[in-house]
Amino acid sequence: MQNTILIVDDEKEIADLVEIYLVSDGFRVLKAFDAKEGFQYIENDTVDLAILDIMLPEIDGLEMCKEIRKTKNIPIIFLSARSTDLDKIMGLGMGADDYVTKPFSPLELSARVKSQLRRYHELNPGSQRIQANKGCIQIHGISIDRENHMVTVNDEEVRLTPIEFDILYLLASNPGKVFSTDEIFERVWNEKVYEANNTVMVHIRRLRSKLKEDHRKDKIITTVWGVGYKIEK
């Protein structure tokens, strides 16, 4: 099936450039030049991945990402001129899966789109490319069903993005093993380390919040200071 990519950017030249490369890679592309138009596509069309500029008129990309995350787990990539670590942390903290800064390489962006879609389709039950892995992990009151991309904590379902699910599954399927941030980045993103520390830390923080660790005496994800993260046996 042809994947549909939504581009939301008020700079028409950039939206057109991204469209050219994605269409040449076989994607169907929808373009919006503000958040309101983007929301209409999200509501009325089938969108597999969204590329959002942060500095949009009226409703910015951060707020748009936050709203999308209330109902959708599709991959979201920020494409922004804001390039500081704080900007990236804020973007990822809002629920984005990746952050690409302008100026950017269209080929690199296309590669990141393919990587995010590969993960999304492998872990979503509606995909025709689900891997035949029927294992279900039970650990510390958490049930992780890889086939159906479902996580429950004490029988209550928790909605995770594909990236969050991959991190949790990696740690839970290797109980007791400590993974450094570099190892998590390379295993989950399937890329060589590129400013991985902040990216992984933000996703871990978001994952802990969704698992409601603040309300538990025993933490699910343990921080091994100066080394990395693990889930105890």
PDB file of C-alpha atoms in Angstrom:
ATOM      1  CA  MET A   1       0.000   0.000   0.000  1.00  0.00           C
ATOM      2  CA  GLN A   2       1.172   3.531  -0.785  1.00  0.00           C
ATOM      3  CA  ASN A   3       2.033   5.535   2.313  1.00  0.00           C
ATOM      4  CA  THR A   4       0.634   9.041   2.680  1.00  0.00           C
ATOM      5  CA  ILE A   5       2.865  11.786   4.088  1.00  0.00           C
ATOM      6  CA  LEU A   6       1.464  15.080   5.371  1.00  0.00           C
ATOM      7  CA  ILE A   7       3.777  18.098   5.101  1.00  0.00           C
ATOM      8  CA  VAL A   8       2.783  21.167   7.136  1.00  0.00           C
ATOM      9  CA  ASP A   9       5.068  24.118   6.408  1.00  0.00           C
ATOM     10  CA  ASP A  10       4.202  27.740   5.651  1.00  0.00           C
ATOM     11  CA  GLU A  11       7.263  28.020   3.374  1.00  0.00           C
ATOM     12  CA  LYS A  12       5.881  26.785   0.054  1.00  0.00           C
ATOM     13  CA  GLU A  13       9.333  26.307  -1.482  1.00  0.00           C
ATOM     14  CA  ILE A  14      10.361  23.913   1.278  1.00  0.00           C
ATOM     15  CA  ALA A  15       7.073  22.005   1.148  1.00  0.00           C
ATOM     16  CA  ASP A  16       7.435  21.669  -2.627  1.00  0.00           C
ATOM     17  CA  LEU A  17      11.054  20.485  -2.337  1.00  0.00           C
ATOM     18  CA  VAL A  18      10.167  17.816   0.233  1.00  0.00           C
ATOM     19  CA  GLU A  19       7.217  16.743  -1.910  1.00  0.00           C
ATOM     20  CA  ILE A  20       9.438  16.223  -4.966  1.00  0.00           C
ATOM     21  CA  TYR A  21      11.772  13.865  -3.122  1.00  0.00           C
ATOM     22  CA  LEU A  22       9.024  11.938  -1.338  1.00  0.00           C
ATOM     23  CA  VAL A  23       6.950  11.492  -4.485  1.00  0.00           C
ATOM     24  CA  SER A  24      10.043  10.223  -6.305  1.00  0.00           C
ATOM     25  CA  ASP A  25      10.367   7.619  -3.531  1.00  0.00           C
ATOM     26  CA  GLY A  26       6.817   6.438  -4.156  1.00  0.00           C
ATOM     27  CA  PHE A  27       4.952   8.278  -1.409  1.00  0.00           C
ATOM     28  CA  ARG A  28       1.626  10.046  -1.700  1.00  0.00           C
ATOM     29  CA  VAL A  29       2.021  13.594  -0.380  1.00  0.00           C
ATOM     30  CA  LEU A  30      -0.457  16.025   1.141  1.00  0.00           C
ATOM     31  CA  LYS A  31       0.621  19.640   1.711  1.00  0.00           C
ATOM     32  CA  ALA A  32      -0.767  22.164   4.173  1.00  0.00           C
ATOM     33  CA  PHE A  33       0.531  25.637   4.883  1.00  0.00           C
ATOM     34  CA  ASP A  34      -0.931  26.088   8.364  1.00  0.00           C
ATOM     35  CA  ALA A  35      -2.081  23.880  11.225  1.00  0.00           C
ATOM     36  CA  LYS A  36      -5.791  24.349  10.539  1.00  0.00           C
ATOM     37  CA  GLU A  37      -5.425  22.948   7.033  1.00  0.00           C
ATOM     38  CA  GLY A  38      -3.206  20.183   8.403  1.00  0.00           C
ATOM     39  CA  PHE A  39      -5.835  19.139  10.957  1.00  0.00           C
ATOM     40  CA  GLN A  40      -8.385  18.839   8.146  1.00  0.00           C
ATOM     41  CA  TYR A  41      -6.157  16.319   6.381  1.00  0.00           C
ATOM     42  CA  ILE A  42      -5.591  14.417   9.637  1.00  0.00           C
ATOM     43  CA  GLU A  43      -9.339  14.180  10.230  1.00  0.00           C
ATOM     44  CA  ASN A  44     -10.522  13.469   6.692  1.00  0.00           C
ATOM     45  CA  ASP A  45      -7.701  11.487   5.076  1.00  0.00           C
ATOM     46  CA  THR A  46      -5.461   8.556   5.916  1.00  0.00           C
ATOM     47  CA  VAL A  47      -2.119   9.983   7.008  1.00  0.00           C
ATOM     48  CA  ASP A  48       0.745   7.580   7.794  1.00  0.00           C
ATOM     49  CA  LEU A  49       3.338  10.178   8.852  1.00  0.00           C
ATOM     50  CA  ALA A  50       3.405  13.932   9.442  1.00  0.00           C
ATOM     51  CA  ILE A  51       6.286  16.348   8.839  1.00  0.00           C
ATOM     52  CA  LEU A  52       5.668  19.547  10.811  1.00  0.00           C
ATOM     53  CA  ASP A  53       7.393  22.905  10.816  1.00  0.00           C
ATOM     54  CA  ILE A  54       7.463  24.421  14.290  1.00  0.00           C
ATOM     55  CA  MET A  55       7.063  28.086  13.370  1.00  0.00           C
ATOM     56  CA  LEU A  56       3.607  27.974  11.806  1.00  0.00           C
ATOM     57  CA  PRO A  57       1.175  30.924  11.840  1.00  0.00           C
ATOM     58  CA  GLU A  58      -1.521  31.024  14.560  1.00  0.00           C
ATOM     59  CA  ILE A  59      -1.143  27.442  15.860  1.00  0.00           C
ATOM     60  CA  ASP A  60       2.518  26.406  15.931  1.00  0.00           C
ATOM     61  CA  GLY A  61       3.895  22.960  15.191  1.00  0.00           C
ATOM     62  CA  LEU A  62       4.446  22.120  18.864  1.00  0.00           C
ATOM     63  CA  GLU A  63       0.793  22.639  19.687  1.00  0.00           C
ATOM     64  CA  MET A  64      -0.252  20.786  16.539  1.00  0.00           C
ATOM     65  CA  CYS A  65       1.900  17.818  17.530  1.00  0.00           C
ATOM     66  CA  LYS A  66       0.380  17.844  21.014  1.00  0.00           C
ATOM     67  CA  GLU A  67      -3.143  17.767  19.552  1.00  0.00           C
ATOM     68  CA  ILE A  68      -2.337  14.979  17.078  1.00  0.00           C
ATOM     69  CA  ARG A  69      -0.928  12.862  19.897  1.00  0.00           C
ATOM     70  CA  LYS A  70      -4.279  12.926  21.700  1.00  0.00           C
ATOM     71  CA  THR A  71      -5.787  10.620  19.059  1.00  0.00           C
ATOM     72  CA  LYS A  72      -3.030   9.392  16.718  1.00  0.00           C
ATOM     73  CA  ASN A  73       0.179   7.388  17.120  1.00  0.00           C
ATOM     74  CA  ILE A  74       1.466   8.103  13.624  1.00  0.00           C
ATOM     75  CA  PRO A  75       5.155   9.060  13.366  1.00  0.00           C
ATOM     76  CA  ILE A  76       5.778  12.811  13.566  1.00  0.00           C
ATOM     77  CA  ILE A  77       8.976  14.474  12.350  1.00  0.00           C
ATOM     78  CA  PHE A  78       9.708  18.102  13.131  1.00  0.00           C
ATOM     79  CA  LEU A  79      11.448  20.058  10.356  1.00  0.00           C
ATOM     80  CA  SER A  80      12.602  23.304  11.911  1.00  0.00           C
ATOM     81  CA  ALA A  81      15.102  26.148  11.718  1.00  0.00           C
ATOM     82  CA  ARG A  82      15.364  25.994  15.507  1.00  0.00           C
ATOM     83  CA  SER A  83      18.493  23.960  16.122  1.00  0.00           C
ATOM     84  CA  THR A  84      19.412  24.263  19.807  1.00  0.00           C
ATOM     85  CA  ASP A  85      19.347  21.261  22.129  1.00  0.00           C
ATOM     86  CA  LEU A  86      16.530  22.911  24.105  1.00  0.00           C
ATOM     87  CA  ASP A  87      14.408  23.235  20.951  1.00  0.00           C
ATOM     88  CA  LYS A  88      14.956  19.565  20.125  1.00  0.00           C
ATOM     89  CA  ILE A  89      14.163  18.451  23.682  1.00  0.00           C
ATOM     90  CA  MET A  90      10.975  20.514  23.633  1.00  0.00           C
ATOM     91  CA  GLY A  91       9.942  19.088  20.256  1.00  0.00           C
ATOM     92  CA  LEU A  92      10.552  15.488  21.259  1.00  0.00           C
ATOM     93  CA  GLY A  93       8.896  16.129  24.603  1.00  0.00           C
ATOM     94  CA  MET A  94       5.705  17.158  22.815  1.00  0.00           C
ATOM     95  CA  GLY A  95       5.510  13.718  21.237  1.00  0.00           C
ATOM     96  CA  ALA A  96       7.561  13.926  18.045  1.00  0.00           C
ATOM     97  CA  ASP A  97       9.554  10.875  16.968  1.00  0.00           C
ATOM     98  CA  ASP A  98      12.360  12.725  15.209  1.00  0.00           C
ATOM     99  CA  TYR A  99      13.720  16.249  14.710  1.00  0.00           C
ATOM    100  CA  VAL A 100      15.460  17.487  11.560  1.00  0.00           C
ATOM    101  CA  THR A 101      16.947  20.982  11.416  1.00  0.00           C
ATOM    102  CA  LYS A 102      16.968  23.391   8.488  1.00  0.00           C
ATOM    103  CA  PRO A 103      18.935  23.600   6.250  1.00  0.00           C
ATOM    104  CA  PHE A 104      18.524  19.882   5.675  1.00  0.00           C
ATOM    105  CA  SER A 105      19.370  17.171   3.196  1.00  0.00           C
ATOM    106  CA  PRO A 106      16.198  15.984   1.405  1.00  0.00           C
ATOM    107  CA  LEU A 107      17.803  12.556   1.037  1.00  0.00           C
ATOM    108  CA  GLU A 108      18.425  12.342   4.782  1.00  0.00           C
ATOM    109  CA  LEU A 109      14.854  13.432   5.508  1.00  0.00           C
ATOM    110  CA  SER A 110      13.526  10.796   3.106  1.00  0.00           C
ATOM    111  CA  ALA A 111      15.650   8.145   4.829  1.00  0.00           C
ATOM    112  CA  ARG A 112      14.260   9.163   8.221  1.00  0.00           C
ATOM    113  CA  VAL A 113      10.717   9.022   6.860  1.00  0.00           C
ATOM    114  CA  LYS A 114      11.299   5.465   5.619  1.00  0.00           C
ATOM    115  CA  SER A 115      12.834   4.438   8.957  1.00  0.00           C
ATOM    116  CA  GLN A 116       9.894   5.786  10.960  1.00  0.00           C
ATOM    117  CA  LEU A 117       7.340   4.211   8.633  1.00  0.00           C
ATOM    118  CA  ARG A 118       9.086   0.855   8.760  1.00  0.00           C
ATOM    119  CA  ARG A 119       8.808   0.841  12.541  1.00  0.00           C
ATOM    120  CA  TYR A 120       5.229   2.129  12.503  1.00  0.00           C
ATOM    121  CA  HIS A 121       3.972  -0.546  10.116  1.00  0.00           C
ATOM    122  CA  GLU A 122       5.845  -3.366  11.815  1.00  0.00           C
ATOM    123  CA  LEU A 123       4.272  -2.540  15.166  1.00  0.00           C
ATOM    124  CA  ASN A 124       0.728  -1.619  14.157  1.00  0.00           C
ATOM    125  CA  PRO A 125      -1.928  -4.324  13.951  1.00  0.00           C
ATOM    126  CA  GLY A 126      -3.537  -2.767  10.863  1.00  0.00           C
ATOM    127  CA  SER A 127      -0.373  -3.127   8.847  1.00  0.00           C
ATOM    128  CA  GLN A 128       0.113  -5.882   6.300  1.00  0.00           C
ATOM    129  CA  ARG A 129       3.798  -6.051   7.195  1.00  0.00           C
ATOM    130  CA  ILE A 130       3.524  -7.178  10.824  1.00  0.00           C
ATOM    131  CA  GLN A 131       6.321  -9.486  11.848  1.00  0.00           C
ATOM    132  CA  ALA A 132       5.271 -12.952  12.940  1.00  0.00           C
ATOM    133  CA  ASN A 133       6.285 -12.484  16.540  1.00  0.00           C
ATOM    134  CA  LYS A 134       3.518 -13.591  18.853  1.00  0.00           C
ATOM    135  CA  GLY A 135       5.515 -13.258  22.076  1.00  0.00           C
ATOM    136  CA  CYS A 136       4.048 -11.375  25.003  1.00  0.00           C
ATOM    137  CA  ILE A 137       6.306 -10.111  27.791  1.00  0.00           C
ATOM    138  CA  GLN A 138       5.014  -9.925  31.356  1.00  0.00           C
ATOM    139  CA  ILE A 139       7.206  -7.991  33.783  1.00  0.00           C
ATOM    140  CA  HIS A 140       6.513  -5.804  36.856  1.00  0.00           C
ATOM    141  CA  GLY A 141       2.784  -5.627  36.173  1.00  0.00           C
ATOM    142  CA  ILE A 142       3.390  -4.676  32.538  1.00  0.00           C
ATOM    143  CA  SER A 143       2.118  -6.739  29.627  1.00  0.00           C
ATOM    144  CA  ILE A 144       3.815  -6.041  26.274  1.00  0.00           C
ATOM    145  CA  ASP A 145       2.118  -7.600  23.253  1.00  0.00           C
ATOM    146  CA  ARG A 146       4.430  -7.083  20.293  1.00  0.00           C
ATOM    147  CA  GLU A 147       2.086  -8.562  17.695  1.00  0.00           C
ATOM    148  CA  ASN A 148      -0.717  -6.144  18.511  1.00  0.00           C
ATOM    149  CA  HIS A 149       1.518  -3.255  19.615  1.00  0.00           C
ATOM    150  CA  MET A 150      -0.325  -3.138  22.932  1.00  0.00           C
ATOM    151  CA  VAL A 151       0.956  -2.311  26.397  1.00  0.00           C
ATOM    152  CA  THR A 152      -1.033  -2.616  29.597  1.00  0.00           C
ATOM    153  CA  VAL A 153       0.003  -1.635  33.113  1.00  0.00           C
ATOM    154  CA  ASN A 154      -2.010  -3.418  35.801  1.00  0.00           C
ATOM    155  CA  ASP A 155      -4.578  -4.297  33.111  1.00  0.00           C
ATOM    156  CA  GLU A 156      -4.937  -0.671  31.994  1.00  0.00           C
ATOM    157  CA  GLU A 157      -3.968  -0.004  28.370  1.00  0.00           C
ATOM    158  CA  VAL A 158      -1.226   2.565  27.769  1.00  0.00           C
ATOM    159  CA  ARG A 159      -0.927   4.286  24.389  1.00  0.00           C
ATOM    160  CA  LEU A 160       2.688   4.459  23.188  1.00  0.00           C
ATOM    161  CA  THR A 161       4.239   5.807  20.029  1.00  0.00           C
ATOM    162  CA  PRO A 162       6.286   3.311  17.963  1.00  0.00           C
ATOM    163  CA  ILE A 163       9.545   4.764  19.318  1.00  0.00           C
ATOM    164  CA  GLU A 164       8.357   4.520  22.927  1.00  0.00           C
ATOM    165  CA  PHE A 165       7.168   0.961  22.338  1.00  0.00           C
ATOM    166  CA  ASP A 166      10.525  -0.044  20.836  1.00  0.00           C
ATOM    167  CA  ILE A 167      12.462   1.358  23.795  1.00  0.00           C
ATOM    168  CA  LEU A 168      10.217  -0.394  26.313  1.00  0.00           C
ATOM    169  CA  TYR A 169      10.346  -3.677  24.389  1.00  0.00           C
ATOM    170  CA  LEU A 170      14.143  -3.515  24.135  1.00  0.00           C
ATOM    171  CA  LEU A 171      14.573  -3.032  27.886  1.00  0.00           C
ATOM    172  CA  ALA A 172      11.851  -5.490  28.910  1.00  0.00           C
ATOM    173  CA  SER A 173      13.079  -8.249  26.607  1.00  0.00           C
ATOM    174  CA  ASN A 174      16.549  -7.971  28.184  1.00  0.00           C
ATOM    175  CA  PRO A 175      15.765  -7.775  31.925  1.00  0.00           C
ATOM    176  CA  GLY A 176      18.725  -6.849  34.074  1.00  0.00           C
ATOM    177  CA  LYS A 177      20.836  -5.684  31.150  1.00  0.00           C
ATOM    178  CA  VAL A 178      21.953  -2.055  31.217  1.00  0.00           C
ATOM    179  CA  PHE A 179      21.740  -0.220  27.889  1.00  0.00           C
ATOM    180  CA  SER A 180      23.631   3.017  27.383  1.00  0.00           C
ATOM    181  CA  THR A 181      21.863   5.864  25.603  1.00  0.00           C
ATOM    182  CA  ASP A 182      24.082   5.227  22.577  1.00  0.00           C
ATOM    183  CA  GLU A 183      23.092   1.541  22.501  1.00  0.00           C
ATOM    184  CA  ILE A 184      19.392   2.379  22.809  1.00  0.00           C
ATOM    185  CA  PHE A 185      19.662   4.916  19.997  1.00  0.00           C
ATOM    186  CA  GLU A 186      21.450   2.528  17.646  1.00  0.00           C
ATOM    187  CA  ARG A 187      19.117  -0.406  18.440  1.00  0.00           C
ATOM    188  CA  VAL A 188      15.859   1.551  18.262  1.00  0.00           C
ATOM    189  CA  TRP A 189      16.560   4.139  15.573  1.00  0.00           C
ATOM    190  CA  ASN A 190      18.763   1.763  13.556  1.00  0.00           C
ATOM    191  CA  GLU A 191      21.215   4.599  12.965  1.00  0.00           C
ATOM    192  CA  LYS A 192      24.686   5.476  14.107  1.00  0.00           C
ATOM    193  CA  VAL A 193      24.731   7.748  17.114  1.00  0.00           C
ATOM    194  CA  TYR A 194      23.908  11.350  16.266  1.00  0.00           C
ATOM    195  CA  GLU A 195      23.251  13.597  19.254  1.00  0.00           C
ATOM    196  CA  ALA A 196      21.600  10.580  20.827  1.00  0.00           C
ATOM    197  CA  ASN A 197      21.791  11.412  24.526  1.00  0.00           C
ATOM    198  CA  ASN A 198      19.125  14.114  24.675  1.00  0.00           C
ATOM    199  CA  THR A 199      16.889  12.280  22.222  1.00  0.00           C
ATOM    200  CA  VAL A 200      16.888   9.054  24.224  1.00  0.00           C
ATOM    201  CA  MET A 201      16.520  10.853  27.561  1.00  0.00           C
ATOM    202  CA  VAL A 202      13.450  12.738  26.368  1.00  0.00           C
ATOM    203  CA  HIS A 203      11.774   9.570  25.116  1.00  0.00           C
ATOM    204  CA  ILE A 204      12.593   7.733  28.353  1.00  0.00           C
ATOM    205  CA  ARG A 205      11.102  10.601  30.363  1.00  0.00           C
ATOM    206  CA  ARG A 206       7.938  10.538  28.256  1.00  0.00           C
ATOM    207  CA  LEU A 207       7.720   6.760  28.518  1.00  0.00           C
ATOM    208  CA  ARG A 208       8.041   6.877  32.307  1.00  0.00           C
ATOM    209  CA  SER A 209       5.252   9.437  32.472  1.00  0.00           C
ATOM    210  CA  LYS A 210       2.923   7.233  30.438  1.00  0.00           C
ATOM    211  CA  LEU A 211       3.762   4.239  32.616  1.00  0.00           C
ATOM    212  CA  LYS A 212       2.833   6.410  35.633  1.00  0.00           C
ATOM    213  CA  GLU A 213       6.091   5.715  37.424  1.00  0.00           C
ATOM    214  CA  ASP A 214       5.484   8.678  39.734  1.00  0.00           C
ATOM    215  CA  HIS A 215       2.663   6.701  41.346  1.00  0.00           C
ATOM    216  CA  ARG A 216       4.757   3.576  41.929  1.00  0.00           C
ATOM    217  CA  LYS A 217       7.163   2.820  44.747  1.00  0.00           C
ATOM    218  CA  ASP A 218       9.136   0.453  42.522  1.00  0.00           C
ATOM    219  CA  LYS A 219      10.327   2.093  39.323  1.00  0.00           C
ATOM    220  CA  ILE A 220       9.834   0.166  36.093  1.00  0.00           C
ATOM    221  CA  ILE A 221      12.779   1.715  34.270  1.00  0.00           C
ATOM    222  CA  THR A 222      15.859   2.046  36.447  1.00  0.00           C
ATOM    223  CA  THR A 223      18.530   4.665  35.789  1.00  0.00           C
ATOM    224  CA  VAL A 224      22.080   3.409  36.292  1.00  0.00           C
ATOM    225  CA  TRP A 225      23.864   6.720  36.746  1.00  0.00           C
ATOM    226  CA  GLY A 226      26.715   7.292  34.331  1.00  0.00           C
ATOM    227  CA  VAL A 227      25.861   4.084  32.437  1.00  0.00           C
ATOM    228  CA  GLY A 228      22.307   3.936  31.109  1.00  0.00           C
ATOM    229  CA  TYR A 229      18.913   2.339  31.704  1.00  0.00           C
ATOM    230  CA  LYS A 230      17.511  -1.097  32.506  1.00  0.00           C
ATOM    231  CA  ILE A 231      14.415  -2.943  33.662  1.00  0.00           C
ATOM    232  CA  GLU A 232      15.106  -5.216  36.611  1.00  0.00           C
ATOM    233  CA  LYS A 233      14.378  -8.939  36.399  1.00  0.00           C
TER     234      LYS A 233
END
